[in-house]
Amino acid sequence: MFRQVLLGRLSPRMLPLVAVVLLQRKDRKDTGLYHWRREKHPYYNFTVKILRARNIKGTDLLSEADCYVELRLPTASPIIYRTQVIDNSSDPEWNETFQYRIHNAAKNILELALFDKDVLISDELTSVVFDVAGVEPGRPLKNTFRLKEDKEELDVEFFLEKSLDAPGEVITNRVLVAYPCLRLQGVINKDEKSKLREQGSGQLKFSLPGAYEKQLSIPCKSDSDLNSGIPFVFHVGKEMCSKLDVEMERTITVLQDGVSPDFEKHSTNLGSGTVLLKSLPLGKEVDVTVPLGKRLQVGLRMKAEEMTGDLDVRLGFDLCKEERRFLDKRKEIVSQALKKALRLREDPSKDEVPVVAVLGSGGGMRALTAFYGSLFGLQKLNLLDSVTYLSGISGSTWCMSILYQDSEWSWKDLRGAIDNAQDKMSSSKVGAFSSERLKYYFQELNAMENAGRKVSFTDLWGLIVEYFLQQKEDQSKLSDQQEAVKEGRNPYPIYAAVNVRPNVSGDDFAEWCEFTPYEVGFRKYGAFVRTEDFDSEFFMGRLIKKHPEPKICYLQGMWGSAFAASLDDVFLKVVGSGLSFLESLGDVVKVIDDRRRFHFRDPMRLKTRLVIPGGPLLQIFQDFFKSRVTAGETFNFMQGLFLHRDYISLNRFVISKDTHLDAFPNKLTPMEENLYLVDGGFSINSPFPLMLQPERDVDVILSFNYSWEAPFEVLQLTEKYCEDRAIPFPQITFNKEDEENPKEFYIFMDAKNPKAPIILHFPLVNDTFQKYKAPGIERELEEEKAFGDFEIGAKDSPYRTLNFTYESHEFDRLVELSCYNVLNNKDAILEALHLALSRRKQKNRTSVLP
């Protein structure tokens, strides 16, 4: 049967290649480090001189432009510098010089933005994104950047020279760079209290540019407040050469109308001063007197120390030690299961055991229900123990998260778990909106907010999902599932989400984030945190403020955040196309130079890009149509890390496209304060990207697609995703008949390249199930025929994505259909496992040849 399926479903061009599938796998080249390491890189002094601009057309039609230039180099300074404003001139001349001290480990990208200053606002005319790697040390470089039109130009002179400072050490995985982090602690010196008492009620404000803590305030109302020694703490990069700003304010309360109980508070700045961090000896507590002006000063007792030891964010691309330990134990179980299922004479060795992954797509309760059936089918075939990884999106993650509450779930008859799920699915969901339940939601979210956590609509949705799935409070956490995998008894669960931008389509930019019982992280960046620490606050790879691990219901809301769609996403899914008119309003990105222009050519240098802002209506329309007000906002554990100077050498990034954010390191996720995690279905409605990581080395993927339209869309999108990143993946070919009337099962493989996994794809269709109640057993009774006679995607279908309640028979037949589609393709699945096992054996034989 398998050969018939294979010959019937493979593209004609692949048929002659089937005989050569036993090829040696070669290690995939990747310059990223599996483990972090310490590196020393030199410092450079970088000088930027803004000379002049020519033929600038401003936004005011009644006068010439009032131009100034802003400079931003975040890897060297948190401060945005700007030139003076040259009034009423289309040919402004500045000749202003700016100095930076840069570290050569980071990708140093200078942004120059030209503005036209109006009375009320300043309009950005254009900006230049320039890679400092294009400047040769010791040789001045004068460059003329052509702006909007050929006649509009900006002249800038650059000079780079090696610093006399000793090289600085960083921690890196060759994608991210962690600079040394300073912790600055201080208190008001009580010996100086008399200097402040005379000023009355007020507060001292402390701010440190580039620090994680934006601003801290200490009230100064009386002597007792000053004696209390209220501390302040800042975390900042040691390389930023920052200064602590101190400001004294007095607050005055003014009664309105003289008799009204209403009042207003007015603040008056009494004075300000600064403390240079360079002046503080590391590791020593010192007393510092800060003059604030007007005979006012404040005494501070301060201590600056460098944070040492390993980072709290794991940098590296290897699997975590717990997952590697799991794999070692799981291979023993898989080996025994394959011997039984494939009727082998002996257990395959650990090195010969193929890695099998089962993927469940999104689809709300339809996906949850059908995934139960698919897994039940694998269990009936005695193949569930052959699975190494189990991964899902949206509704499939709901199924998984319930199953893994039982640490022995895959060793028990799944009928019990299915019956329990049926009880919940068939019950009314009205109770989710009862006054008692709403009060519970409010208390939970209010407690989160009071604890300093970020709260969004997705968190409320998670509490509602908690009721839909279990109809009770669930205190379990994702890390609790460690019990289910530590001995390798169940497949390793991987839950998927994507990080998006609030005003960017998921089709344009989405970064895959994986959630496992041990770690949460981005394999794109090689950055992971312990699952227990997810949603805590990190900076520069250090844990700054620990929050309790969120309950799993909040993750369920995020993983299945169907309401995080923007209006543009809705148009794309419902109408078939997005709001294309927004593209005409968007920013225009142009490459304005090539490598031949520079006498110093660094192969890792990014091309200079010119960004022309969109029309004046862009922000208004983007905020309305593309914003994701319901995205799950959480603390970014990569905040404060920078991109490595050679990050573009990795194929994990899409650098070839001029407009892709991967080519703009200053705009990538490590530079953001927050993550916006949503349902992975807004990118690809199946977690293929998490399984196609070379570290997991997956041989066979069973893809269960629970969408009732576009049965091959997830495969096509995955193929494009892999093409952009040079990831081995078979070509997806099908005909019009397959698209309009898909079959139960398809196989895709690349006989030329055995590094590409074998894909077994199961669309959600009711095909032969209508006639057969089990493989080879026809339906005879009328009630049996009626049970199998239904259309999943009918207009009045109960399986709509936003329907959360099924009748018992509706739930049963969807489970049985999914189970049947697996059982009916038993021979094809077994033959694919035979093929994967042969590939592994061939790889081992060729690897030991001299």
Short mmCIF file of N, CA and C in Angstrom, two decimals, residues 206-216 233-235 539 639 673:
data_model
loop_
_atom_site.label_atom_id
_atom_site.label_comp_id
_atom_site.label_asym_id
_atom_site.label_seq_id
_atom_site.Cartn_x
_atom_site.Cartn_y
_atom_site.Cartn_z
N PHE A 206 15.86 60.52 40.50
CA PHE A 206 17.12 59.98 39.99
C PHE A 206 16.85 59.34 38.63
N SER A 207 17.68 59.63 37.67
CA SER A 207 17.56 58.99 36.36
C SER A 207 18.95 58.70 35.81
N LEU A 208 19.06 57.61 35.08
CA LEU A 208 20.35 57.17 34.53
C LEU A 208 20.12 56.72 33.09
N PRO A 209 20.53 57.52 32.10
CA PRO A 209 20.30 57.16 30.69
C PRO A 209 20.85 55.78 30.36
N GLY A 210 20.02 54.98 29.69
CA GLY A 210 20.43 53.65 29.31
C GLY A 210 20.20 52.59 30.35
N ALA A 211 19.79 52.99 31.56
CA ALA A 211 19.57 52.01 32.62
C ALA A 211 18.22 51.32 32.44
N TYR A 212 18.09 50.13 33.03
CA TYR A 212 16.82 49.41 32.96
C TYR A 212 15.74 50.20 33.69
N GLU A 213 16.09 50.76 34.85
CA GLU A 213 15.14 51.56 35.61
C GLU A 213 15.12 52.97 35.02
N LYS A 214 14.01 53.39 34.51
CA LYS A 214 13.95 54.68 33.81
C LYS A 214 14.17 55.85 34.76
N GLN A 215 13.37 55.90 35.84
CA GLN A 215 13.47 57.00 36.80
C GLN A 215 12.97 56.52 38.15
N LEU A 216 13.65 56.94 39.19
CA LEU A 216 13.26 56.59 40.54
C LEU A 216 13.07 57.86 41.35
N VAL A 233 18.23 51.74 43.18
CA VAL A 233 19.10 50.80 42.48
C VAL A 233 18.90 50.99 40.98
N PHE A 234 20.00 51.02 40.24
CA PHE A 234 19.98 51.08 38.79
C PHE A 234 20.86 49.97 38.23
N HIS A 235 20.46 49.47 37.06
CA HIS A 235 21.28 48.51 36.31
C HIS A 235 21.55 49.13 34.95
N PHE A 539 17.62 42.12 32.15
CA PHE A 539 18.32 43.20 31.47
C PHE A 539 19.77 42.78 31.28
N GLN A 639 16.15 42.08 26.45
CA GLN A 639 16.39 43.51 26.50
C GLN A 639 17.81 43.80 27.03
N GLU A 673 11.67 46.73 24.52
CA GLU A 673 11.41 46.52 25.94
C GLU A 673 10.47 45.34 26.17
#
